[in-house]
Tab-separated table of C-alpha atoms in Angstrom:
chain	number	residue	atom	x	y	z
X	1	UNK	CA	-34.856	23.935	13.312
X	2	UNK	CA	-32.310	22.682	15.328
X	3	UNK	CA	-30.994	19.021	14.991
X	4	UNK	CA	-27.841	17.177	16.269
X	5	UNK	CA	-25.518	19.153	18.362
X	6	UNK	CA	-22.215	18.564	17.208
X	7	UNK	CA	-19.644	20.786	18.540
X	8	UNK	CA	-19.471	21.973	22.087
X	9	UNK	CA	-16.991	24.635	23.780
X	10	UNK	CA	-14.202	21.297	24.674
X	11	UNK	CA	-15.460	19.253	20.951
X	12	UNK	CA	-15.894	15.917	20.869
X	13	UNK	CA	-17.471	15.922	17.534
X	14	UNK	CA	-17.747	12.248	16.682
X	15	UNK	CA	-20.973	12.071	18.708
X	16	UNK	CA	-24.258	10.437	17.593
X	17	UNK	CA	-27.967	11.260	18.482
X	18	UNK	CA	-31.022	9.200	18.339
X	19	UNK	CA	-32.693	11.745	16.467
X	20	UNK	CA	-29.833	11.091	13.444
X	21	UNK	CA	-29.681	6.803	13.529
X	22	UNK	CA	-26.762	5.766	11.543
X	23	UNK	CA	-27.317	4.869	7.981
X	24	UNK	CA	-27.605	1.038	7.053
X	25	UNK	CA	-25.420	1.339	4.210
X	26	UNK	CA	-23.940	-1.710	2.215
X	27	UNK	CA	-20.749	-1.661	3.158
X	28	UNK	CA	-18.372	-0.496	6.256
X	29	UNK	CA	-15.172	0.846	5.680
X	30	UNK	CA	-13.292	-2.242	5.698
X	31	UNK	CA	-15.912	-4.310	3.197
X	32	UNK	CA	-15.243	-1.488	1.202
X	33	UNK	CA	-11.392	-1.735	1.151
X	34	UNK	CA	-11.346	-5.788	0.693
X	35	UNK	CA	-13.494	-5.516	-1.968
X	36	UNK	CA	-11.095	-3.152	-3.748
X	37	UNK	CA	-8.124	-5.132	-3.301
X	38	UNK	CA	-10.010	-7.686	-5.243
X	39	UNK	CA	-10.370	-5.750	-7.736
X	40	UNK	CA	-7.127	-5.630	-8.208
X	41	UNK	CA	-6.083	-8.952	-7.166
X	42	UNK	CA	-4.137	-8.131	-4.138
X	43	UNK	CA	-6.357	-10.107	-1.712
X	44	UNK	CA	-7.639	-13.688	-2.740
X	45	UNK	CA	-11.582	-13.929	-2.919
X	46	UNK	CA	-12.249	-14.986	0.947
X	47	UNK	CA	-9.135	-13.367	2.372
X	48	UNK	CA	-9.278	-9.881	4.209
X	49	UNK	CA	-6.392	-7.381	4.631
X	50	UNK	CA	-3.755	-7.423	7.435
X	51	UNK	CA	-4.454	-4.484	9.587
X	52	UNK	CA	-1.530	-2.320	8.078
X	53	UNK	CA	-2.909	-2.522	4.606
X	54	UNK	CA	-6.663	-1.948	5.897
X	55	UNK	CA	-5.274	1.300	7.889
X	56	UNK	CA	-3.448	2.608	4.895
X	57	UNK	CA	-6.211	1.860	2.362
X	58	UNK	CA	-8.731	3.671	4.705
X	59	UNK	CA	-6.379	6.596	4.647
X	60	UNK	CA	-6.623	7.080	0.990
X	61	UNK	CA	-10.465	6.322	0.902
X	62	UNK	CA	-10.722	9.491	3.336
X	63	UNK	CA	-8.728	11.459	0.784
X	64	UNK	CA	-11.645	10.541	-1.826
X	65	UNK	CA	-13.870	12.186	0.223
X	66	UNK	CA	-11.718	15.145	0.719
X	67	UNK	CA	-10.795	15.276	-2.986
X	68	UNK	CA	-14.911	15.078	-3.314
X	69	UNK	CA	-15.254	18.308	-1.500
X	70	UNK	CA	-12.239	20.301	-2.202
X	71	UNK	CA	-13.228	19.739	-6.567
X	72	UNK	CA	-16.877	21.339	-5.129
X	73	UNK	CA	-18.650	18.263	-6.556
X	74	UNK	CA	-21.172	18.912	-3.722
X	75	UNK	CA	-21.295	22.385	-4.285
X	76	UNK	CA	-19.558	26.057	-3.125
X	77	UNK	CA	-19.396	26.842	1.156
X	78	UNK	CA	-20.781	30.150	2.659
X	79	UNK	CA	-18.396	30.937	5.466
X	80	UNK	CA	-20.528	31.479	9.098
X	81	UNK	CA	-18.649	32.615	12.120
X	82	UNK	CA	-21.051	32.788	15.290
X	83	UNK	CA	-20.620	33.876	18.474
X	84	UNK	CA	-23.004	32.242	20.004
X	85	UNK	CA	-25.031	28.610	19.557
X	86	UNK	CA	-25.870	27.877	16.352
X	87	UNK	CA	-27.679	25.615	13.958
X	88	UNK	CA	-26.245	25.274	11.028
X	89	UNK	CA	-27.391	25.724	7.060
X	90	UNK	CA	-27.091	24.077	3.532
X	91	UNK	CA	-23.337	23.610	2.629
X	92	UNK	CA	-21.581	25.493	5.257
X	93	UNK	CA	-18.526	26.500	6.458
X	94	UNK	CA	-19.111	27.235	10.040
X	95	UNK	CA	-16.126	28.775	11.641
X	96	UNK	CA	-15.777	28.373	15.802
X	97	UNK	CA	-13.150	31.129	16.214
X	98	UNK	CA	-12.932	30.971	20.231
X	99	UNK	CA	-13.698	28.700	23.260
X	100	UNK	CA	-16.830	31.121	23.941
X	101	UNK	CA	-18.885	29.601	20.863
X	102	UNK	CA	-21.585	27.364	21.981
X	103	UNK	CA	-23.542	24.552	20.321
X	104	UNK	CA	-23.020	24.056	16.553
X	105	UNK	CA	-25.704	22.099	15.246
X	106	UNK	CA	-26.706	20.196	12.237
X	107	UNK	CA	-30.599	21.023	11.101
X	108	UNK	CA	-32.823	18.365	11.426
X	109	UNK	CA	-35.395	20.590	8.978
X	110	UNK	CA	-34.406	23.870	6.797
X	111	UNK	CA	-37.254	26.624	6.908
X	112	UNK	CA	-37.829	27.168	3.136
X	113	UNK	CA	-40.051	30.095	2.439
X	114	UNK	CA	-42.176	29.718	5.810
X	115	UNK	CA	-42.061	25.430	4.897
X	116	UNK	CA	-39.965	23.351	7.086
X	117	UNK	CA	-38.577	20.723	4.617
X	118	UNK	CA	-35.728	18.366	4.993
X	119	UNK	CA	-32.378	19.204	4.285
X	120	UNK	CA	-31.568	19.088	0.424
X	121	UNK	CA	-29.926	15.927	-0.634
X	122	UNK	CA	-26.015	16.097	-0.960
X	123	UNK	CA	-25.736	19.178	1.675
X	124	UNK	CA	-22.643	19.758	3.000
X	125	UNK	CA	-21.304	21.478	6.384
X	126	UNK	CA	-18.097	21.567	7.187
X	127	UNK	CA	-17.262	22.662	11.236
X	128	UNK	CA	-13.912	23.845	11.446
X	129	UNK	CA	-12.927	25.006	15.377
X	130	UNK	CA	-9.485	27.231	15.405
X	131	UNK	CA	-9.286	27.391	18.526
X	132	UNK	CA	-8.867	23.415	18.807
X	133	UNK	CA	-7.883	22.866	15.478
X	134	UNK	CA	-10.402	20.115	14.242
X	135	UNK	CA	-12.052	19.861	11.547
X	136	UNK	CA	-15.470	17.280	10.754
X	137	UNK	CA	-17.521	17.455	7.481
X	138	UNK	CA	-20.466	16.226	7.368
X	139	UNK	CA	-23.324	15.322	4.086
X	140	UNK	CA	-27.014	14.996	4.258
X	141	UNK	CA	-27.805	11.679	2.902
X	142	UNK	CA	-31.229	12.071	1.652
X	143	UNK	CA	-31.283	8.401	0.789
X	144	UNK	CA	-30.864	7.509	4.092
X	145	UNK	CA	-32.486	10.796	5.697
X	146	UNK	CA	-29.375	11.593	7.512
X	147	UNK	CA	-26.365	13.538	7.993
X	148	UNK	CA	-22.765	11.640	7.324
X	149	UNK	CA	-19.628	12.310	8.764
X	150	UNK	CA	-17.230	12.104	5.776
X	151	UNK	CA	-14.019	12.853	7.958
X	152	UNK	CA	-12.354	10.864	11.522
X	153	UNK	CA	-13.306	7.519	9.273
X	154	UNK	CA	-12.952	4.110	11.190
X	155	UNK	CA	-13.034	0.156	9.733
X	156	UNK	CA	-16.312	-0.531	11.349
X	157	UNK	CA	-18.225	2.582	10.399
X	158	UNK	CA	-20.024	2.528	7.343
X	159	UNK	CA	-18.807	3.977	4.358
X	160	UNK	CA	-20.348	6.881	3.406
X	161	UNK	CA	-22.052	7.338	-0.601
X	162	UNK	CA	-21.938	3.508	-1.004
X	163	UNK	CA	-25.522	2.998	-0.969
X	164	UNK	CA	-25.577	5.735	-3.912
X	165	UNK	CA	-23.082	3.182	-6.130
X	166	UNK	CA	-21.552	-0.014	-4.147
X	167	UNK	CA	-19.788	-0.877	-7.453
X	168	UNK	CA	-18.874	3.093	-8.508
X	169	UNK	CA	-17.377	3.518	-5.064
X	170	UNK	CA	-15.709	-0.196	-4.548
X	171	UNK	CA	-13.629	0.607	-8.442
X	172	UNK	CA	-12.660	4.403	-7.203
X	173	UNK	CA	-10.911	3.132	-4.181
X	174	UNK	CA	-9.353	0.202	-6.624
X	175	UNK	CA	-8.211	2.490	-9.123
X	176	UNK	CA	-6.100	4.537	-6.163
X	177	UNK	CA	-4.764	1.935	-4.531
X	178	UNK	CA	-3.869	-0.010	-7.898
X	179	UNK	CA	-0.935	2.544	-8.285
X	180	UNK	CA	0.038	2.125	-4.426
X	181	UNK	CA	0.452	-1.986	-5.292
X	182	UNK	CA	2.002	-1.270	-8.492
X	183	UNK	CA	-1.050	-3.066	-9.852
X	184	UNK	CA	-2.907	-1.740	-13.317
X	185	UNK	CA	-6.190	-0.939	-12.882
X	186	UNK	CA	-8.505	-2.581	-16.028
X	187	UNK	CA	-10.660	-0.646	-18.057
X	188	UNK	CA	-13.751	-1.457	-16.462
X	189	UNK	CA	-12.260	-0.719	-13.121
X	190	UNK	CA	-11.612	2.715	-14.426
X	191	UNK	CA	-15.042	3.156	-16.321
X	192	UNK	CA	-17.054	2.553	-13.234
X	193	UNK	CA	-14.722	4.817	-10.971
X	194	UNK	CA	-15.453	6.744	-13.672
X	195	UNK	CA	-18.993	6.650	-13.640
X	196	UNK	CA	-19.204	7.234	-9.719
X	197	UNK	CA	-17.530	10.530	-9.970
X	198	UNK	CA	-19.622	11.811	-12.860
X	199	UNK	CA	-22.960	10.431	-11.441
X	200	UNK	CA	-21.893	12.293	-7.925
X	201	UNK	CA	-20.884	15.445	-9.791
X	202	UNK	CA	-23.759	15.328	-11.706
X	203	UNK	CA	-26.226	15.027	-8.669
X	204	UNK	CA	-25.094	17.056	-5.957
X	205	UNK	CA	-22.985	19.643	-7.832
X	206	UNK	CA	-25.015	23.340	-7.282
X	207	UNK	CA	-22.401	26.240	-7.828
X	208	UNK	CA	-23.433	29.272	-6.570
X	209	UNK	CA	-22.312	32.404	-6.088
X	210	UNK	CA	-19.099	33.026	-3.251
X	211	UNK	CA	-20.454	35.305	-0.860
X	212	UNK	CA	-18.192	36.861	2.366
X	213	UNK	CA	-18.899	34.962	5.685
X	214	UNK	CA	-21.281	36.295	7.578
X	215	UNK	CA	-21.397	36.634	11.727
X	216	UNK	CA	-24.271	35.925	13.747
């Protein structure tokens, strides 16, 4: 069934749709990033970053999500290239090869064996448009009932996973950004980083078989 339309012939993919509310997570971006630097005793309790440390700690918190992906911790991709509108499936790589494409979609329900259920918990689709060259992924939250964009990351929007572990999540970024400082991440920084990644992994990770893409 089709959900939020995402991806038009001239993209603008950062779009929202009442049908898919944004999650009330615990944190935004930037809670997220002063609370790391706390961590590690770059910023005082109280104190927030200046804008040039926020905007370079937010870069490396989007390559934790990227790193999340590209390890497969939420599982393998099928490849889809359609020619025409589309809605897409569970942990996708839908491919929009030419201005012609249509709609690309995100499923607001997944027809399971003649059952419409919700989408499975830590689903992944990644839209990737060559003919513009942008590129969103986005997870199914099922904590939250609803799809997060992991990529095109701003200060004020929430930070996606942290409901999952606010203290997991706030030590991964720390542990990062401890080398950037030249600080030295402590043990129990490093144990609950730790913990996040293996608690993710251990979740959402479904490997299946690599199949060719397939064209609709």
């Amino acid at each position: 069934m089709a959900g939020k339309a995402v991806c038009k012939q001239k993209p603008r993919w950062s779009l929202r749709s009442d049908s898919h509310p944004q999650a009330k997570y615990l944190m935004n971006c930037l809670d997220l990033i002063s609370r790391a630097l706390r961590r590690i005793g770059v910023l005082a309790a109280g104190t927030a970053p200046s804008d040039i440390e926020a905007n370079d700690a937010l870069d490396v918190l989007s390559a934790i999500y990227l790193r999340l992906i590209t390890e497969g911790v939420f599982g393998t991709l099928r490849d889809v290239v359609p020619t025409g509108d589309y809605t897409a499936g569970e942990n996708e790589r839908v491919i929009r090869s030419n201005g012609m494409v249509g709609v690309i979609s995100l499923p607001d329900t997944i027809n399971d064996c003649g059952r419409d259920r919700a989408p499975l918990d830590g689903s992944l689709v990644i839209i990737s448009d060559s003919y513009t060259d942008e590129t969103e992924a986005w997870l199914y939250d099922g904590a939250v009932k609803s799809w997060v964009l992991l990529t095109e990351l701003t200060l004020t929007d929430t930070a996606p996973m942290s409901n999952r572990d606010p203290l997991g999540l706030v030590c991964t970024l720390a542990t990062e950004l401890a080398d950037e400082y030249g600080q030295q991440a402590s043990d129990i920084i490093r144990m609950n980083a730790a913990r996040f990644h293996m608690g993710i992994a251990h979740n959402w990770s479904n490997p299946s078989t690599v199949v060719r893409g397939d064209y609709f």
